[in-house]
PDB file of C-alpha atoms in Angstrom:
ATOM      1  CA  UNK A   3     -13.432   0.342 -31.408  1.00  0.00           C
ATOM      2  CA  UNK A   4     -10.282   1.203 -29.603  1.00  0.00           C
ATOM      3  CA  UNK A   5     -10.193   3.891 -26.908  1.00  0.00           C
ATOM      4  CA  UNK A   6      -7.337   5.361 -25.267  1.00  0.00           C
ATOM      5  CA  UNK A   7      -6.993   7.146 -21.980  1.00  0.00           C
ATOM      6  CA  UNK A   8      -3.895   9.251 -20.814  1.00  0.00           C
ATOM      7  CA  UNK A   9      -3.177  10.748 -17.383  1.00  0.00           C
ATOM      8  CA  UNK A  10      -2.466  13.137 -15.773  1.00  0.00           C
ATOM      9  CA  UNK A  11      -4.116  16.187 -18.495  1.00  0.00           C
ATOM     10  CA  UNK A  12      -0.914  18.560 -16.840  1.00  0.00           C
ATOM     11  CA  UNK A  13       2.109  17.474 -15.477  1.00  0.00           C
ATOM     12  CA  UNK A  14       4.837  19.864 -13.768  1.00  0.00           C
ATOM     13  CA  UNK A  15       8.263  18.772 -12.551  1.00  0.00           C
ATOM     14  CA  UNK A  16      11.369  20.219 -11.444  1.00  0.00           C
ATOM     15  CA  UNK A  17      14.508  20.247 -13.739  1.00  0.00           C
ATOM     16  CA  UNK A  18      15.967  17.253 -13.050  1.00  0.00           C
ATOM     17  CA  UNK A  19      13.188  15.218 -11.724  1.00  0.00           C
ATOM     18  CA  UNK A  20      11.558  12.402 -13.439  1.00  0.00           C
ATOM     19  CA  UNK A  21       8.381  12.604 -15.386  1.00  0.00           C
ATOM     20  CA  UNK A  22       5.911   9.528 -16.168  1.00  0.00           C
ATOM     21  CA  UNK A  23       2.845   9.677 -18.115  1.00  0.00           C
ATOM     22  CA  UNK A  24       0.396   6.866 -18.262  1.00  0.00           C
ATOM     23  CA  UNK A  25      -1.957   5.488 -20.985  1.00  0.00           C
ATOM     24  CA  UNK A  26      -4.535   2.734 -20.734  1.00  0.00           C
ATOM     25  CA  UNK A  27      -6.073   1.184 -24.100  1.00  0.00           C
ATOM     26  CA  UNK A  28      -9.285  -1.039 -24.373  1.00  0.00           C
ATOM     27  CA  UNK A  29      -8.210  -3.384 -27.544  1.00  0.00           C
ATOM     28  CA  UNK A  30      -6.385  -6.201 -26.932  1.00  0.00           C
ATOM     29  CA  UNK A  31      -5.757  -6.632 -30.496  1.00  0.00           C
ATOM     30  CA  UNK A  32      -3.684  -3.367 -30.483  1.00  0.00           C
ATOM     31  CA  UNK A  33       0.180  -3.877 -31.010  1.00  0.00           C
ATOM     32  CA  UNK A  34       1.864  -0.968 -31.433  1.00  0.00           C
ATOM     33  CA  UNK A  35       2.063   1.560 -29.199  1.00  0.00           C
ATOM     34  CA  UNK A  36       3.803   5.468 -30.061  1.00  0.00           C
ATOM     35  CA  UNK A  37       4.450   8.357 -28.262  1.00  0.00           C
ATOM     36  CA  UNK A  38       4.512  11.649 -30.129  1.00  0.00           C
ATOM     37  CA  UNK A  39       6.032  14.944 -28.674  1.00  0.00           C
ATOM     38  CA  UNK A  40       4.485  18.365 -29.760  1.00  0.00           C
ATOM     39  CA  UNK A  41       6.105  21.584 -29.393  1.00  0.00           C
ATOM     40  CA  UNK A  42       4.306  24.885 -29.355  1.00  0.00           C
ATOM     41  CA  UNK A  43       3.495  25.523 -32.981  1.00  0.00           C
ATOM     42  CA  UNK A  44       4.506  22.579 -34.436  1.00  0.00           C
ATOM     43  CA  UNK A  45       3.154  19.090 -35.490  1.00  0.00           C
ATOM     44  CA  UNK A  46       3.317  15.912 -33.420  1.00  0.00           C
ATOM     45  CA  UNK A  47       6.417  14.209 -33.524  1.00  0.00           C
ATOM     46  CA  UNK A  48       7.321  10.674 -32.577  1.00  0.00           C
ATOM     47  CA  UNK A  49       9.590  10.387 -30.053  1.00  0.00           C
ATOM     48  CA  UNK A  50       9.368   6.415 -29.157  1.00  0.00           C
ATOM     49  CA  UNK A  51       7.290   3.396 -30.082  1.00  0.00           C
ATOM     50  CA  UNK A  52       6.936  -0.134 -28.819  1.00  0.00           C
ATOM     51  CA  UNK A  53       5.269  -3.008 -30.454  1.00  0.00           C
ATOM     52  CA  UNK A  54       3.277  -6.037 -28.202  1.00  0.00           C
ATOM     53  CA  UNK A  55       5.987  -8.556 -28.234  1.00  0.00           C
ATOM     54  CA  UNK A  56       8.422  -6.101 -26.389  1.00  0.00           C
ATOM     55  CA  UNK A  57       7.921  -5.018 -22.392  1.00  0.00           C
ATOM     56  CA  UNK A  58      10.426  -2.316 -22.372  1.00  0.00           C
ATOM     57  CA  UNK A  59      11.910   0.132 -24.642  1.00  0.00           C
ATOM     58  CA  UNK A  60      14.869   2.644 -24.141  1.00  0.00           C
ATOM     59  CA  UNK A  61      16.180   5.422 -26.013  1.00  0.00           C
ATOM     60  CA  UNK A  62      18.667   7.785 -23.749  1.00  0.00           C
ATOM     61  CA  UNK A  63      16.575   9.871 -21.565  1.00  0.00           C
ATOM     62  CA  UNK A  64      12.977   8.543 -22.477  1.00  0.00           C
ATOM     63  CA  UNK A  65      12.029   4.885 -21.956  1.00  0.00           C
ATOM     64  CA  UNK A  66       8.560   3.100 -22.515  1.00  0.00           C
ATOM     65  CA  UNK A  67       7.048   0.392 -20.627  1.00  0.00           C
ATOM     66  CA  UNK A  68       4.171  -2.220 -21.995  1.00  0.00           C
ATOM     67  CA  UNK A  69       1.919  -4.218 -19.637  1.00  0.00           C
ATOM     68  CA  UNK A  70      -0.522  -6.342 -22.482  1.00  0.00           C
ATOM     69  CA  UNK A  71      -2.555  -8.158 -19.693  1.00  0.00           C
ATOM     70  CA  UNK A  72      -3.524  -4.911 -18.102  1.00  0.00           C
ATOM     71  CA  UNK A  73      -3.390  -3.232 -21.251  1.00  0.00           C
ATOM     72  CA  UNK A  74      -1.672  -0.242 -20.014  1.00  0.00           C
ATOM     73  CA  UNK A  75       1.841   1.777 -21.142  1.00  0.00           C
ATOM     74  CA  UNK A  76       3.745   4.247 -19.861  1.00  0.00           C
ATOM     75  CA  UNK A  77       6.141   6.989 -21.111  1.00  0.00           C
ATOM     76  CA  UNK A  78       9.455   7.636 -18.754  1.00  0.00           C
ATOM     77  CA  UNK A  79      11.711  10.937 -19.003  1.00  0.00           C
ATOM     78  CA  UNK A  80      14.514  10.885 -16.663  1.00  0.00           C
ATOM     79  CA  UNK A  81      16.693  13.880 -15.736  1.00  0.00           C
ATOM     80  CA  UNK A  82      14.231  16.019 -17.391  1.00  0.00           C
ATOM     81  CA  UNK A  83      15.121  19.742 -18.798  1.00  0.00           C
ATOM     82  CA  UNK A  84      13.358  22.600 -20.086  1.00  0.00           C
ATOM     83  CA  UNK A  85      13.401  21.544 -23.667  1.00  0.00           C
ATOM     84  CA  UNK A  86      11.036  18.560 -22.424  1.00  0.00           C
ATOM     85  CA  UNK A  87       8.189  21.093 -21.919  1.00  0.00           C
ATOM     86  CA  UNK A  88       5.557  20.221 -24.514  1.00  0.00           C
ATOM     87  CA  UNK A  89       2.274  18.005 -25.037  1.00  0.00           C
ATOM     88  CA  UNK A  90       3.009  14.419 -25.032  1.00  0.00           C
ATOM     89  CA  UNK A  91       0.598  12.264 -26.795  1.00  0.00           C
ATOM     90  CA  UNK A  92       0.121   8.572 -26.468  1.00  0.00           C
ATOM     91  CA  UNK A  93      -1.693   6.222 -29.257  1.00  0.00           C
ATOM     92  CA  UNK A  94      -2.591   2.592 -29.790  1.00  0.00           C
ATOM     93  CA  UNK A  95      -3.292   1.035 -33.329  1.00  0.00           C
ATOM     94  CA  UNK A  96      -6.377   0.575 -34.551  1.00  0.00           C
ATOM     95  CA  UNK A  97      -8.444  -2.630 -35.441  1.00  0.00           C
ATOM     96  CA  UNK A  98     -10.632  -3.654 -38.105  1.00  0.00           C
ATOM     97  CA  UNK A  99     -10.008  -2.467 -41.882  1.00  0.00           C
ATOM     98  CA  UNK A 100      -7.773   0.551 -41.500  1.00  0.00           C
ATOM     99  CA  UNK A 101      -4.673  -1.277 -40.961  1.00  0.00           C
ATOM    100  CA  UNK A 102      -2.525   1.903 -40.020  1.00  0.00           C
ATOM    101  CA  UNK A 103      -5.116   3.912 -38.131  1.00  0.00           C
ATOM    102  CA  UNK A 104      -3.756   5.182 -34.713  1.00  0.00           C
ATOM    103  CA  UNK A 105      -6.146   6.282 -31.901  1.00  0.00           C
ATOM    104  CA  UNK A 106      -4.579   8.687 -29.652  1.00  0.00           C
ATOM    105  CA  UNK A 107      -5.171  10.047 -26.133  1.00  0.00           C
ATOM    106  CA  UNK A 108      -6.146  13.441 -25.111  1.00  0.00           C
ATOM    107  CA  UNK A 109      -2.733  14.761 -24.525  1.00  0.00           C
ATOM    108  CA  UNK A 110      -0.470  15.524 -21.230  1.00  0.00           C
ATOM    109  CA  UNK A 111       0.994  19.061 -21.122  1.00  0.00           C
ATOM    110  CA  UNK A 112       4.381  18.959 -19.791  1.00  0.00           C
ATOM    111  CA  UNK A 113       5.975  21.594 -17.929  1.00  0.00           C
ATOM    112  CA  UNK A 114       9.710  21.392 -16.472  1.00  0.00           C
ATOM    113  CA  UNK A 115      10.410  24.172 -14.225  1.00  0.00           C
ATOM    114  CA  UNK A 116      14.070  25.135 -14.107  1.00  0.00           C
TER     115      UNK A 116
ATOM    116  CA  UNK B  22      14.492  16.971 -47.073  1.00  0.00           C
ATOM    117  CA  UNK B  23      11.434  14.254 -46.013  1.00  0.00           C
ATOM    118  CA  UNK B  24       8.435  16.339 -44.675  1.00  0.00           C
ATOM    119  CA  UNK B  25       4.585  16.635 -45.120  1.00  0.00           C
ATOM    120  CA  UNK B  26       3.553  20.350 -45.863  1.00  0.00           C
ATOM    121  CA  UNK B  27       0.370  21.627 -45.363  1.00  0.00           C
ATOM    122  CA  UNK B  28      -1.084  24.980 -46.696  1.00  0.00           C
ATOM    123  CA  UNK B  29      -2.327  27.584 -45.999  1.00  0.00           C
ATOM    124  CA  UNK B  30      -0.487  27.710 -41.976  1.00  0.00           C
ATOM    125  CA  UNK B  31      -3.586  30.138 -40.702  1.00  0.00           C
ATOM    126  CA  UNK B  32      -6.976  30.808 -41.863  1.00  0.00           C
ATOM    127  CA  UNK B  33      -9.956  32.946 -40.996  1.00  0.00           C
ATOM    128  CA  UNK B  34     -13.013  32.829 -43.168  1.00  0.00           C
ATOM    129  CA  UNK B  35     -16.662  33.142 -42.560  1.00  0.00           C
ATOM    130  CA  UNK B  36     -19.720  30.348 -42.066  1.00  0.00           C
ATOM    131  CA  UNK B  37     -20.420  29.017 -45.670  1.00  0.00           C
ATOM    132  CA  UNK B  38     -17.392  30.014 -47.732  1.00  0.00           C
ATOM    133  CA  UNK B  39     -15.575  26.875 -49.012  1.00  0.00           C
ATOM    134  CA  UNK B  40     -12.245  26.188 -48.591  1.00  0.00           C
ATOM    135  CA  UNK B  41      -9.729  23.701 -49.111  1.00  0.00           C
ATOM    136  CA  UNK B  42      -6.545  22.743 -47.201  1.00  0.00           C
ATOM    137  CA  UNK B  43      -3.557  21.123 -49.209  1.00  0.00           C
ATOM    138  CA  UNK B  44      -1.326  18.377 -47.754  1.00  0.00           C
ATOM    139  CA  UNK B  45       1.325  17.362 -49.808  1.00  0.00           C
ATOM    140  CA  UNK B  46       4.193  14.511 -48.858  1.00  0.00           C
ATOM    141  CA  UNK B  47       7.492  13.924 -50.440  1.00  0.00           C
ATOM    142  CA  UNK B  48       8.345  10.242 -48.838  1.00  0.00           C
ATOM    143  CA  UNK B  49       6.165   7.965 -51.707  1.00  0.00           C
ATOM    144  CA  UNK B  50       4.058   7.104 -48.755  1.00  0.00           C
ATOM    145  CA  UNK B  51       0.621   5.116 -49.546  1.00  0.00           C
ATOM    146  CA  UNK B  52      -1.145   5.919 -46.401  1.00  0.00           C
ATOM    147  CA  UNK B  53      -2.254   9.561 -45.480  1.00  0.00           C
ATOM    148  CA  UNK B  54      -4.422  11.217 -42.844  1.00  0.00           C
ATOM    149  CA  UNK B  55      -6.044  14.174 -41.516  1.00  0.00           C
ATOM    150  CA  UNK B  56      -6.876  14.696 -38.358  1.00  0.00           C
ATOM    151  CA  UNK B  57      -8.466  17.642 -36.127  1.00  0.00           C
ATOM    152  CA  UNK B  58      -6.665  18.744 -32.850  1.00  0.00           C
ATOM    153  CA  UNK B  59      -9.088  20.095 -29.971  1.00  0.00           C
ATOM    154  CA  UNK B  60      -8.531  21.161 -26.332  1.00  0.00           C
ATOM    155  CA  UNK B  61      -9.197  18.460 -23.906  1.00  0.00           C
ATOM    156  CA  UNK B  62     -10.191  15.630 -26.856  1.00  0.00           C
ATOM    157  CA  UNK B  63      -6.747  15.294 -28.429  1.00  0.00           C
ATOM    158  CA  UNK B  64      -6.308  13.922 -32.085  1.00  0.00           C
ATOM    159  CA  UNK B  65      -9.209  12.644 -34.075  1.00  0.00           C
ATOM    160  CA  UNK B  66      -9.032  11.411 -37.483  1.00  0.00           C
ATOM    161  CA  UNK B  67     -10.961  13.057 -39.879  1.00  0.00           C
ATOM    162  CA  UNK B  68     -10.529  10.842 -43.160  1.00  0.00           C
ATOM    163  CA  UNK B  69      -7.360   8.795 -44.286  1.00  0.00           C
ATOM    164  CA  UNK B  70      -6.780   7.203 -47.655  1.00  0.00           C
ATOM    165  CA  UNK B  71      -4.804   4.187 -47.963  1.00  0.00           C
ATOM    166  CA  UNK B  72      -3.622   4.897 -51.772  1.00  0.00           C
ATOM    167  CA  UNK B  73      -4.717   6.591 -54.920  1.00  0.00           C
ATOM    168  CA  UNK B  74      -8.557   7.022 -55.243  1.00  0.00           C
ATOM    169  CA  UNK B  75      -9.022   5.355 -52.175  1.00  0.00           C
ATOM    170  CA  UNK B  76     -10.345   7.095 -49.235  1.00  0.00           C
ATOM    171  CA  UNK B  77     -12.464   6.426 -46.229  1.00  0.00           C
ATOM    172  CA  UNK B  78     -14.215   8.136 -43.149  1.00  0.00           C
ATOM    173  CA  UNK B  79     -12.393   8.407 -39.923  1.00  0.00           C
ATOM    174  CA  UNK B  80     -14.182   8.907 -36.582  1.00  0.00           C
ATOM    175  CA  UNK B  81     -15.220  12.701 -37.193  1.00  0.00           C
ATOM    176  CA  UNK B  82     -15.902  12.982 -41.124  1.00  0.00           C
ATOM    177  CA  UNK B  83     -19.101  14.997 -40.910  1.00  0.00           C
ATOM    178  CA  UNK B  84     -18.800  18.501 -43.191  1.00  0.00           C
ATOM    179  CA  UNK B  85     -15.315  17.255 -44.823  1.00  0.00           C
ATOM    180  CA  UNK B  86     -14.516  15.910 -47.758  1.00  0.00           C
ATOM    181  CA  UNK B  87     -11.306  14.640 -49.285  1.00  0.00           C
ATOM    182  CA  UNK B  88      -9.475  14.111 -52.293  1.00  0.00           C
ATOM    183  CA  UNK B  89      -6.701  11.491 -53.527  1.00  0.00           C
ATOM    184  CA  UNK B  90      -5.634  11.916 -56.816  1.00  0.00           C
ATOM    185  CA  UNK B  91      -2.165  12.307 -56.597  1.00  0.00           C
ATOM    186  CA  UNK B  92      -0.047   9.643 -54.315  1.00  0.00           C
ATOM    187  CA  UNK B  93       1.399  12.944 -52.571  1.00  0.00           C
ATOM    188  CA  UNK B  94      -1.417  15.378 -52.442  1.00  0.00           C
ATOM    189  CA  UNK B  95      -4.512  14.723 -49.814  1.00  0.00           C
ATOM    190  CA  UNK B  96      -6.459  17.919 -49.906  1.00  0.00           C
ATOM    191  CA  UNK B  97      -9.392  18.719 -47.059  1.00  0.00           C
ATOM    192  CA  UNK B  98     -12.272  20.324 -48.524  1.00  0.00           C
ATOM    193  CA  UNK B  99     -14.849  22.003 -46.400  1.00  0.00           C
ATOM    194  CA  UNK B 100     -17.796  22.482 -48.706  1.00  0.00           C
ATOM    195  CA  UNK B 101     -19.835  25.027 -46.116  1.00  0.00           C
ATOM    196  CA  UNK B 102     -17.553  25.608 -43.347  1.00  0.00           C
ATOM    197  CA  UNK B 103     -19.423  26.444 -39.750  1.00  0.00           C
ATOM    198  CA  UNK B 104     -17.977  27.547 -36.276  1.00  0.00           C
ATOM    199  CA  UNK B 105     -17.774  24.246 -34.759  1.00  0.00           C
ATOM    200  CA  UNK B 106     -15.139  23.433 -37.549  1.00  0.00           C
ATOM    201  CA  UNK B 107     -12.829  26.287 -35.899  1.00  0.00           C
ATOM    202  CA  UNK B 108      -9.621  23.939 -34.600  1.00  0.00           C
ATOM    203  CA  UNK B 109      -6.481  23.016 -35.349  1.00  0.00           C
ATOM    204  CA  UNK B 110      -5.793  20.719 -38.397  1.00  0.00           C
ATOM    205  CA  UNK B 111      -2.815  18.096 -38.921  1.00  0.00           C
ATOM    206  CA  UNK B 112      -2.111  16.264 -42.007  1.00  0.00           C
ATOM    207  CA  UNK B 113      -0.072  12.923 -41.389  1.00  0.00           C
ATOM    208  CA  UNK B 114       1.398  10.415 -43.848  1.00  0.00           C
ATOM    209  CA  UNK B 115       2.786   6.852 -43.222  1.00  0.00           C
ATOM    210  CA  UNK B 116       4.558   4.005 -45.576  1.00  0.00           C
ATOM    211  CA  UNK B 117       1.478   2.005 -45.628  1.00  0.00           C
ATOM    212  CA  UNK B 118       0.983  -1.887 -44.630  1.00  0.00           C
ATOM    213  CA  UNK B 119       0.852  -1.957 -41.354  1.00  0.00           C
ATOM    214  CA  UNK B 120       3.786   0.693 -40.953  1.00  0.00           C
ATOM    215  CA  UNK B 121       2.292   2.872 -38.352  1.00  0.00           C
ATOM    216  CA  UNK B 122       4.663   5.515 -38.311  1.00  0.00           C
ATOM    217  CA  UNK B 123       3.070   8.615 -38.906  1.00  0.00           C
ATOM    218  CA  UNK B 124       4.818  11.780 -39.672  1.00  0.00           C
ATOM    219  CA  UNK B 125       2.881  15.116 -39.323  1.00  0.00           C
ATOM    220  CA  UNK B 126       2.622  18.386 -40.977  1.00  0.00           C
ATOM    221  CA  UNK B 127       3.134  21.568 -39.056  1.00  0.00           C
ATOM    222  CA  UNK B 128      -0.586  22.199 -38.702  1.00  0.00           C
ATOM    223  CA  UNK B 129      -3.370  24.810 -40.105  1.00  0.00           C
ATOM    224  CA  UNK B 130      -4.990  26.836 -37.387  1.00  0.00           C
ATOM    225  CA  UNK B 131      -8.705  27.322 -38.829  1.00  0.00           C
ATOM    226  CA  UNK B 132     -11.088  29.948 -37.732  1.00  0.00           C
ATOM    227  CA  UNK B 133     -14.653  29.955 -38.725  1.00  0.00           C
ATOM    228  CA  UNK B 134     -16.806  33.218 -37.504  1.00  0.00           C
TER     229      UNK B 134
END
């Protein structure tokens, strides 16, 4: 089955700097790769996603890149702000019978220092 | 407002005392799922449901039960909770049919002593 690895587990940056979180996946059949942001005391919330027919997607200060050959995808946050501090999860769509299954990475705690 | 609700938000119980965590969504989603979140392990799927009366095991189903009698509700049942089920639980829903975007509830913090 699909396995998703996420690095780093913690990341501390200065306000205004960029942050990059990387994930690798194992199943070449996966075709959907979302990123979720989890603020303290809340459930994960989708912030950006990418499908396998696209190499890059941007939404204001956040972007996701996908390299299908290498089976890795990354989240890029530019001009970080204190409100970006949260846990970020990557995920990949699972294969097999569960057509809506997502396999999640282990999360990255991002701390933006003012 | 489109949302997924969970109750209770916090629960402390003792080993062996049956409990139910409720989950409800108002988006007419077909797919619903339960996850547990543990430090260093991320979100792991417990059970999922593709539609009413259709449920199946996820990656960590041992010690849990679910039911899907109505489209909007997907309760998680722990018949005999044990301390290793102490965790943060999330319910999620999505439209279905390869619409992967999942909407998460606010979470239920469960402690089993």
